[in-house]
Short mmCIF file of C-alpha atoms in Angstrom, two decimals:
data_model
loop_
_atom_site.label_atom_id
_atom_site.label_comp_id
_atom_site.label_asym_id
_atom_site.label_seq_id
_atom_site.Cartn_x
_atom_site.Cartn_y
_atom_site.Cartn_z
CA UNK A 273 18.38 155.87 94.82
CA UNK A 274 17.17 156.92 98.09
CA UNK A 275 17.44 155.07 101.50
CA UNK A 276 13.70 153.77 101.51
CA UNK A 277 14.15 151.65 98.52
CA UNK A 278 17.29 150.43 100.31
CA UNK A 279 15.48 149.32 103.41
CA UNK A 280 11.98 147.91 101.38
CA UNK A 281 14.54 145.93 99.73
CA UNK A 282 16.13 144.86 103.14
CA UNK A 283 12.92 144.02 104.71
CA UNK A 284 11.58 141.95 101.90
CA UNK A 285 15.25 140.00 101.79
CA UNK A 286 14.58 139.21 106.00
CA UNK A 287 11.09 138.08 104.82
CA UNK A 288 12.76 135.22 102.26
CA UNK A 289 15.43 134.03 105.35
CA UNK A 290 13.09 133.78 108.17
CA UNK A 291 10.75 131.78 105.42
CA UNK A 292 13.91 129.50 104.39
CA UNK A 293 15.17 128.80 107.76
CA UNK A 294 11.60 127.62 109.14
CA UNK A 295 11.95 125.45 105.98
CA UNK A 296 15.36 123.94 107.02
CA UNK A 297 13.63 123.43 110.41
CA UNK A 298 11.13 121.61 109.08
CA UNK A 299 13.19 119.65 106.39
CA UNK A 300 14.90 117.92 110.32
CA UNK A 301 11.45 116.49 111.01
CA UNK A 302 10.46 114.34 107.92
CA UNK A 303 9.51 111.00 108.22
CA UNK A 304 10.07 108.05 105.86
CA UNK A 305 8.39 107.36 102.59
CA UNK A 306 5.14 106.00 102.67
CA UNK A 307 4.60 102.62 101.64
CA UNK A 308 1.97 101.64 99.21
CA UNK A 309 2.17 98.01 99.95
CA UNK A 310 0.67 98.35 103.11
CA UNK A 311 -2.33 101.05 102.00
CA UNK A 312 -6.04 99.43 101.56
CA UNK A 313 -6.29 101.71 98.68
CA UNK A 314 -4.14 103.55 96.22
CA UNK A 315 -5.86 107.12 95.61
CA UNK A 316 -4.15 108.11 92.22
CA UNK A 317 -5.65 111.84 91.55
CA UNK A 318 -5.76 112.94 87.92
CA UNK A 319 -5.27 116.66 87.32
CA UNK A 320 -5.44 117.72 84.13
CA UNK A 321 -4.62 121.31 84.13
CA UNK A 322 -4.95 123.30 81.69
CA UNK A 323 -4.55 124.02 77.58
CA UNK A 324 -4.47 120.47 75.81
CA UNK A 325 -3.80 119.01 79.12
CA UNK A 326 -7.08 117.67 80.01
CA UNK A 327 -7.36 116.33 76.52
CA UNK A 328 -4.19 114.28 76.53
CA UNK A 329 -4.61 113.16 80.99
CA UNK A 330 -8.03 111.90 80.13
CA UNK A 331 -6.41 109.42 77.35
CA UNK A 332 -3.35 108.44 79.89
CA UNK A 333 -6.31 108.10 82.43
CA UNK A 334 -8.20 105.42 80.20
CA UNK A 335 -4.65 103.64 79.50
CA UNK A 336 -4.13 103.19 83.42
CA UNK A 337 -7.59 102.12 84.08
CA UNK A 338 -7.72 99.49 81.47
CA UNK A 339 -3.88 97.97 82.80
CA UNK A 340 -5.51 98.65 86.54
CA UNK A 341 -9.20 96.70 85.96
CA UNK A 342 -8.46 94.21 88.19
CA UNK A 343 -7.49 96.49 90.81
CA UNK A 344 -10.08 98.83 90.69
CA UNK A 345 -13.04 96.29 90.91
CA UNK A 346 -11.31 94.76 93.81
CA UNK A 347 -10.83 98.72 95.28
CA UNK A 348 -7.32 98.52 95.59
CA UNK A 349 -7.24 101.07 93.17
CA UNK A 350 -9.16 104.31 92.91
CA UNK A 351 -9.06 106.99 90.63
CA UNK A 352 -10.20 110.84 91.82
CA UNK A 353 -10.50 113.87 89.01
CA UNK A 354 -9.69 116.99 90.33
CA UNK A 355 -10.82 119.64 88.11
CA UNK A 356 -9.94 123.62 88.59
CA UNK A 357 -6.18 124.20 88.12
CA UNK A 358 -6.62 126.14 84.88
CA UNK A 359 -4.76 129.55 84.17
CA UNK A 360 -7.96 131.33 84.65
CA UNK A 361 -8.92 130.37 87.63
CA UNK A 362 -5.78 130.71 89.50
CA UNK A 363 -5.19 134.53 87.76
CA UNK A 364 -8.88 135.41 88.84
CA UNK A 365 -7.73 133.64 92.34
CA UNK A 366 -4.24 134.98 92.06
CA UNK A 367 -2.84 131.66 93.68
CA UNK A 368 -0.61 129.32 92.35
CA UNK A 369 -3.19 126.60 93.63
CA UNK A 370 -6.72 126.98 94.45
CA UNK A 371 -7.28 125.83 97.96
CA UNK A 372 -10.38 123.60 97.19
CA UNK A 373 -7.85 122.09 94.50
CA UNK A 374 -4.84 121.80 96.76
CA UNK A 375 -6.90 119.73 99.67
CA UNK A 376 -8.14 117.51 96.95
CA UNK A 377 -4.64 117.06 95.75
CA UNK A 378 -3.45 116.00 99.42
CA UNK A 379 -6.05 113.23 99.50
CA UNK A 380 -4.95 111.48 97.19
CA UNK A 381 -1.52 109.22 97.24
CA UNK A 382 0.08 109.63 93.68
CA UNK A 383 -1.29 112.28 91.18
CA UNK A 384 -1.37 112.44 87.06
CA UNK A 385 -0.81 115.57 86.02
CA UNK A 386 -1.35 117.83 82.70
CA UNK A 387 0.83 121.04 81.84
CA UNK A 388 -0.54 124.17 83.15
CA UNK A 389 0.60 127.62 81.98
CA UNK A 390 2.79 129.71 83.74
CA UNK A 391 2.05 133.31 83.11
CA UNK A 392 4.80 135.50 81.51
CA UNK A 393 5.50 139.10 81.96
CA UNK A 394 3.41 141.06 79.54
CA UNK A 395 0.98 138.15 78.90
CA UNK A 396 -1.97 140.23 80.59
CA UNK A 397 -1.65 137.61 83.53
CA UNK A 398 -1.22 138.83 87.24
CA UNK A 399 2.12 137.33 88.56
CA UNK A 400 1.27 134.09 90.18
CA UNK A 401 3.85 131.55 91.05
CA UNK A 402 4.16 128.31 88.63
CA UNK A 403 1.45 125.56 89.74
CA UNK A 404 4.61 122.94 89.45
CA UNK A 405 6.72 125.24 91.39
CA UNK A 406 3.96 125.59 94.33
CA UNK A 407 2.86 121.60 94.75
CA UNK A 408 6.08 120.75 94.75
CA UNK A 409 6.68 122.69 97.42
CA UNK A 410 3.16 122.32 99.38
CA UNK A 411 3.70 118.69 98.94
CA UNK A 412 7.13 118.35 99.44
CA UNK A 413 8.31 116.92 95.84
CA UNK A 414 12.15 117.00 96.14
CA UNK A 415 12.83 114.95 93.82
CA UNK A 416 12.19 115.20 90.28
CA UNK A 417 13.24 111.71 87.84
CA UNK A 418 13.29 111.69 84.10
CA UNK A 419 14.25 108.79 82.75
CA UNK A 420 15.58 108.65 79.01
CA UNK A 421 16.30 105.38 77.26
CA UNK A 422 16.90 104.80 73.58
CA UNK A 423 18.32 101.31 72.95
CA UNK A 424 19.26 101.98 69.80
CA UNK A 425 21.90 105.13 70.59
CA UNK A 426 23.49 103.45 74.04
CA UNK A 427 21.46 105.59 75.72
CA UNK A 428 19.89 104.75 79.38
CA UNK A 429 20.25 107.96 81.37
CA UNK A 430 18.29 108.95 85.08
CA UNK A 431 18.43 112.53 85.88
CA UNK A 432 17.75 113.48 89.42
CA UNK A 433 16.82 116.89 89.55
CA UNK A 434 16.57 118.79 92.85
CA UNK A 435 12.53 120.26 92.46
CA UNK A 436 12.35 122.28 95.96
CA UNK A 437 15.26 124.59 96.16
CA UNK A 438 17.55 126.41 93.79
CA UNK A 439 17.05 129.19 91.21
CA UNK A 440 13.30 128.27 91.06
CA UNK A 441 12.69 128.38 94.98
CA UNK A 442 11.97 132.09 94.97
CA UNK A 443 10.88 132.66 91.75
CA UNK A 444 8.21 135.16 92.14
CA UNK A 445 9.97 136.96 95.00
CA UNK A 446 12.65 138.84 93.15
CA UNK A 447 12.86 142.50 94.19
CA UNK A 448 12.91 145.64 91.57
CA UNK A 449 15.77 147.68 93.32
CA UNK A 450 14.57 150.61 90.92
CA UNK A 451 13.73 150.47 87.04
CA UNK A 452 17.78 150.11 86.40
CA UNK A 453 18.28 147.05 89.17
CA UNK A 454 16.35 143.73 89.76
CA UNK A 455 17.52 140.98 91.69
CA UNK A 456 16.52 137.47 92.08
CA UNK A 457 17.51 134.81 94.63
CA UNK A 458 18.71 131.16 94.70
CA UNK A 459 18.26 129.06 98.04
CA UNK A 460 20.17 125.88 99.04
CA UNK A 461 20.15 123.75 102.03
CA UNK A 462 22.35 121.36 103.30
CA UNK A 463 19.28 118.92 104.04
CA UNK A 464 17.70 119.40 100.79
CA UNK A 465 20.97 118.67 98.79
CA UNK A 466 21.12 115.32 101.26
CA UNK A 467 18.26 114.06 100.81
CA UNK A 468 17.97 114.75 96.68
CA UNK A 469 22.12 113.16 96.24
CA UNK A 470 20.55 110.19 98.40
CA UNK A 471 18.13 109.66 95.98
CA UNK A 472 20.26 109.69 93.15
CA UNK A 473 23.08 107.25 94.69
CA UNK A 474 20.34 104.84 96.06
CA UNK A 475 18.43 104.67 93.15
CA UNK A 476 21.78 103.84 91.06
CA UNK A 477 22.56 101.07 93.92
CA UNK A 478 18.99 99.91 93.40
CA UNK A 479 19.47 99.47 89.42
CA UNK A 480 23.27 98.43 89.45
CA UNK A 481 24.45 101.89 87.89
CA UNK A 482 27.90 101.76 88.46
CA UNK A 483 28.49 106.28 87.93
CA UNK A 484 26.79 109.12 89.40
CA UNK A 485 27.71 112.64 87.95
CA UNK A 486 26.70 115.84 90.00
CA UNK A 487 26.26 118.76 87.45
CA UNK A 488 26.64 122.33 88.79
CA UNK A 489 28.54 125.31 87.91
CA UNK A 490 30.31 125.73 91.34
CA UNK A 491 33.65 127.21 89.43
CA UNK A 492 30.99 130.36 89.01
CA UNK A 493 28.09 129.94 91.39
CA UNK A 494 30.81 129.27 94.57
CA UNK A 495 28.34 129.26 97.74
CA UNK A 496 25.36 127.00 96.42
CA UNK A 497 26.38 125.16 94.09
CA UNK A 498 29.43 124.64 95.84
CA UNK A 499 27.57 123.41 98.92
CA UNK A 500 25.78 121.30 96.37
CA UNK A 501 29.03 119.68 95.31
CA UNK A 502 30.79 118.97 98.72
CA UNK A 503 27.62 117.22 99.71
CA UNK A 504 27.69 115.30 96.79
CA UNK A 505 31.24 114.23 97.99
CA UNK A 506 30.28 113.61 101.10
CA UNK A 507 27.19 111.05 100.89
CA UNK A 508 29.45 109.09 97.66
CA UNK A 509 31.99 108.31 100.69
CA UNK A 510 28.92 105.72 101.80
CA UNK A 511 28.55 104.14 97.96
CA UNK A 512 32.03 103.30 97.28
CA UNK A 513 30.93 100.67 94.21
CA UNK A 514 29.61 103.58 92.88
CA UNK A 515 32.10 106.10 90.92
CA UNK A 516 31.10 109.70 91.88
CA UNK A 517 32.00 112.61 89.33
CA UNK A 518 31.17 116.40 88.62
CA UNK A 519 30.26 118.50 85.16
CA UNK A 520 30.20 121.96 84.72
CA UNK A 521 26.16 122.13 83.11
CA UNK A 522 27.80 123.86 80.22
CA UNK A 523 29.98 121.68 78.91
CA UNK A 524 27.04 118.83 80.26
CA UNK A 525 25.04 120.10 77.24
CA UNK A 526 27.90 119.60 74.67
CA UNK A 527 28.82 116.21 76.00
CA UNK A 528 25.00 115.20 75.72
CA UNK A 529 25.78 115.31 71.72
CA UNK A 530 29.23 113.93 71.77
CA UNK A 531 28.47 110.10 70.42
CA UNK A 532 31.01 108.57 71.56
CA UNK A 533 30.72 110.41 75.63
CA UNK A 534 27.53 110.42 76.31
CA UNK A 535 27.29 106.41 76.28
CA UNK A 536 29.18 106.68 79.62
CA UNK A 537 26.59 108.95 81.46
CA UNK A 538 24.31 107.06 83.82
CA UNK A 539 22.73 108.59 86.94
CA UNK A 540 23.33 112.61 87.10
CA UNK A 541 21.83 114.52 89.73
CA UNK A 542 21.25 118.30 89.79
CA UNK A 543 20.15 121.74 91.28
CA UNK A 544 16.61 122.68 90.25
CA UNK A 545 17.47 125.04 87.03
CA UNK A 546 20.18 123.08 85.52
CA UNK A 547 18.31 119.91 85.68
CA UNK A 548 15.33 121.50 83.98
CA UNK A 549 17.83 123.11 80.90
CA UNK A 550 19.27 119.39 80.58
CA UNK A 551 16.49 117.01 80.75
CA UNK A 552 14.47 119.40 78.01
CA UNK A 553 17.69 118.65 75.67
CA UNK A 554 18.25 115.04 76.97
CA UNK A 555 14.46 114.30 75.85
CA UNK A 556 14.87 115.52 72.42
CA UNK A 557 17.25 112.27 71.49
CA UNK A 558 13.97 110.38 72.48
CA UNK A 559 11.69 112.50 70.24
CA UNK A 560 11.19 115.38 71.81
CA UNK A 561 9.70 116.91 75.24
CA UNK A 562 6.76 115.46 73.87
CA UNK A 563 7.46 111.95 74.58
CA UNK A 564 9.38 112.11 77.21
CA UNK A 565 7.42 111.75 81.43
CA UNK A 566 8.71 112.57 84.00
CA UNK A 567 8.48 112.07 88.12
CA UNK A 568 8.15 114.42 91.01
CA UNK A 569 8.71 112.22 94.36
CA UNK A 570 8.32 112.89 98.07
CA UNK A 571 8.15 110.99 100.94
CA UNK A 572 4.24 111.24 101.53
CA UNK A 573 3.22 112.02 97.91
CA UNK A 574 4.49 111.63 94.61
CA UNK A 575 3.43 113.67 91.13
CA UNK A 576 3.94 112.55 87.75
CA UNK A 577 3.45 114.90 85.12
CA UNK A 578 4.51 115.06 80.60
CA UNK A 579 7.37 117.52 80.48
CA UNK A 580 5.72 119.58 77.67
CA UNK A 581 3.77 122.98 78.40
CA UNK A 582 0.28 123.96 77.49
CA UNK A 583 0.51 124.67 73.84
CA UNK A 584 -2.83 127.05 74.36
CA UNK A 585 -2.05 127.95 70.56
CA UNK A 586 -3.76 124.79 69.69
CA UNK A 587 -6.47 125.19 71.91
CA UNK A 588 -7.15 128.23 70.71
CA UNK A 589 -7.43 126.43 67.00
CA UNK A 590 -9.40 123.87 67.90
CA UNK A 591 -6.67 121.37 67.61
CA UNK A 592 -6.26 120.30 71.47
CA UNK A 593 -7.91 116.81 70.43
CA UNK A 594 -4.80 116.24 68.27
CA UNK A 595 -2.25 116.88 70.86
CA UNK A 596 0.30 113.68 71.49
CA UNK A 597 -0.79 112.25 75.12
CA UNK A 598 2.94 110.46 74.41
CA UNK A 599 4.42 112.16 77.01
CA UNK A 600 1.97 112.00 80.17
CA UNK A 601 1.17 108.33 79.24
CA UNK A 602 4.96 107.69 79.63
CA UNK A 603 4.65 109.39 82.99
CA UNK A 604 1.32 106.89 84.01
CA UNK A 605 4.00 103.86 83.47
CA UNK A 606 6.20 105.76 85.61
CA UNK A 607 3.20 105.89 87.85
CA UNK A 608 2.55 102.60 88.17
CA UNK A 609 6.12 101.18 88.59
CA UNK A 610 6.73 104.00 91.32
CA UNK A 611 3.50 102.85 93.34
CA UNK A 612 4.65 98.56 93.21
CA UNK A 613 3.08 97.66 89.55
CA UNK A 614 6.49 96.90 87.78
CA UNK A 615 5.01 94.35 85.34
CA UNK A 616 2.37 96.49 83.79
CA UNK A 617 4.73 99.52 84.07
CA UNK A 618 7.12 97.38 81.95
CA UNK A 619 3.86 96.19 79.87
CA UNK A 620 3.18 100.08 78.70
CA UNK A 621 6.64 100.87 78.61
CA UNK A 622 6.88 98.76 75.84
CA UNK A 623 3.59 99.76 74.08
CA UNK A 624 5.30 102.62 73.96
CA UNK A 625 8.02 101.88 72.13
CA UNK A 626 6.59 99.81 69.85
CA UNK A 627 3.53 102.45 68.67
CA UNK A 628 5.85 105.70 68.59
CA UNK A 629 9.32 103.95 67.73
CA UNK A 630 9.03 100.81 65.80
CA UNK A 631 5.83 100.00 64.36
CA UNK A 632 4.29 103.96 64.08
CA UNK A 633 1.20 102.49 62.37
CA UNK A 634 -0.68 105.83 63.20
CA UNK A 635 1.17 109.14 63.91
CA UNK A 636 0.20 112.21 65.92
CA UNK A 637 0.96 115.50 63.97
CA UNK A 638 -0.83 117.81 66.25
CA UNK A 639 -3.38 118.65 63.25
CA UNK A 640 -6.18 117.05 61.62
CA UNK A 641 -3.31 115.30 59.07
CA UNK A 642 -2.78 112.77 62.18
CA UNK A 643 -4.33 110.77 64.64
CA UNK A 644 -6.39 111.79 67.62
CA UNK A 645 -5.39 111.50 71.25
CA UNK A 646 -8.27 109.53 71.62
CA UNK A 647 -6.72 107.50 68.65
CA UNK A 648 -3.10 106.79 69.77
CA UNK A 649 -4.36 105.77 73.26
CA UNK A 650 -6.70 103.14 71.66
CA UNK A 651 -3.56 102.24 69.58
CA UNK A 652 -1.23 101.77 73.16
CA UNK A 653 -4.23 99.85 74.84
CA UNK A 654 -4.09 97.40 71.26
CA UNK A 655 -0.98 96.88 71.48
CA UNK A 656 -0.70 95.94 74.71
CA UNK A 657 -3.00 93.05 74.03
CA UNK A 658 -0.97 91.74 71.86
CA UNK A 659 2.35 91.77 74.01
#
């Protein structure tokens, strides 16, 4: 190795801190969350990405506009497509986010949004960053909130998962040493571990949780994850009806399948990567990703979004009609509780369960043996009728 690759690497490394500590800098300045109460109108933007995901938003999009009728004659309510973040375009772009996309994204106040695909190395795709990745960031979505609740199994679990920082922060800015040495970064901040273990203990104050579990792996990862962990410590000082605990994310992922442990979970909160590994196995006791929403919160926006990916194997079949709009439905009653509408929220929640749970008059298969998107949402809108 000779000292030029030494000092490209060096030079690219200053790049990434001068980049992070403008972004602490900025982190000092934030205001407080907006408050939809006091809007004249509620611009929810529906994105529908790409693969099946404009087949399955369009169906959540119907469900929320026949719950929101009311409030969209009186133009409380306003709904505003934004086509254009599709694999293609951003590869022939190479962006994560058009820009003509991205300013329509920031008009609006809360935004559905379908899976879009995340190129892969060898997938004939130019390296662009994850769209998720990127509007979390260029909107500020530090907080990311999966719920998963199954009666049944004792189950009524909140993650809080840290969206802005962590493994995922620098994804696409790894550095190739030489063809025997890559490294990759992780970035954590004090205020974005504040204001992400604020969320979590508020929340469970909010909802009378009574335990809030931090998940790391600071006996490995010492410096961030440790930082992670004695801020954790630090803001459960001001919740002291609240009892405040820490899992190693390895032995997290056994205890999720221990029966007779994983009734006493509650509230857990966690770094970007670790919360994405647990939630994916959390949802599976609910029926899979595919059922399962989940919530990306800031203080000026908020994105919710089905936890699935693109599956463009099925669009590629033909099949994308079939896919199971389950998931980003689930996320449009997230949606509506976040922005004040907790009665309808409850109202779909329900639907839910009944038509994918307890009734299951018509079932989604993902092939012409099942039900249509188009289908299952007429099924939800039915049944909420009838509640």
């Amino acid at each position: 190795m000779n000292n030029l690759e030494i000092e490209k690497a060096k030079e690219k490394f200053g790049t990434l801190i001068e980049n992070q500590l403008k972004r602490v800098e900025n982190l000092k300045l934030q205001g407080d969350f907006i408050k939809y109460e006091e809007l004249d109108t509620i611009i929810i933007g529906v994105c529908g990405g790409d693969g099946i995901g404009p087949a399955i938003t369009s169906q959540a999009q119907r469900v929320l506009e026949y719950l929101l009728d009311d409030e969209i004659k009186s133009g409380k309510i306003q709904f505003k497509v934004i086509n254009g973040l599709t694999i293609e375009r951003r590869a022939k772009e190479s962006c994560a986010i058009p820009k003509d996309v991205l300013s329509q994204l920031k008009e609006c106040h809360v935004i559905l949004k379908g899976p879009t695909t995340t190129p892969k190395k060898g997938d004939g795709y130019p390296n662009v960053e994850s769209a998720n990745v990127a509007m979390r960031k260029e909107l500020d979505l530090f907080a990311n909130v999966r719920p998963v609740h199954i009666k049944e199994q004792g189950i009524d679990w909140t993650f809080f998962r840290e969206n802005t920082e962590g493994a995922y922060a620098a994804g696409k800015e790894g550095i190739e040493i030489t063809e025997d040495l890559g490294v990759d970064f992780t970035f954590v901040t004090t205020g974005g571990c504040e204001r992400i273990i604020e969320a979590a203990f508020q929340y469970a104050r909010a909802n009378n949780k009574t335990r809030v579990t931090a998940v790391t792996k600071a006996n490995v990862i010492k410096l961030t994850d440790g930082k992670f962990l004695d801020v954790f410590y630090k803001i459960s000082e001001k919740y002291p009806e609240i009892t405040a605990d820490d899992w190693f994310i390895d032995i997290m992922t056994a205890k999720l399948i221990d029966e007779k442990r994983r009734r006493e979970f509650q509230v857990m909160v966690l770094p970007n990567l670790y919360g994405d590994i647990l939630t994916d196995e959390a949802a599976e006791f609910q029926g899979g990703v595919g059922t399962a929403g989940s919530a990306n919160i800031g203080k000026r926006y908020a994105m919710f979004e089905a936890i699935h990916g693109s599956a463009p194997r099925m669009v590629e079949e033909g099949r994308e009609k079939y896919a199971d709009p389950s998931s980003v439905i689930r996320a449009g009653a997230m949606l509506l509780a976040h922005i004040g509408y907790t009665e309808k929220a409850n109202r779909l929640y329900k639907a839910l369960d009944i038509c994918t749970v307890c009734e299951k008059k018509i079932t989604i298969t993902g092939r012409d043996t099942g039900a249509t998107s188009s289908e299952f949402a007429d099924y939800i809108m039915k049944t909420i009728t009838e509640i």
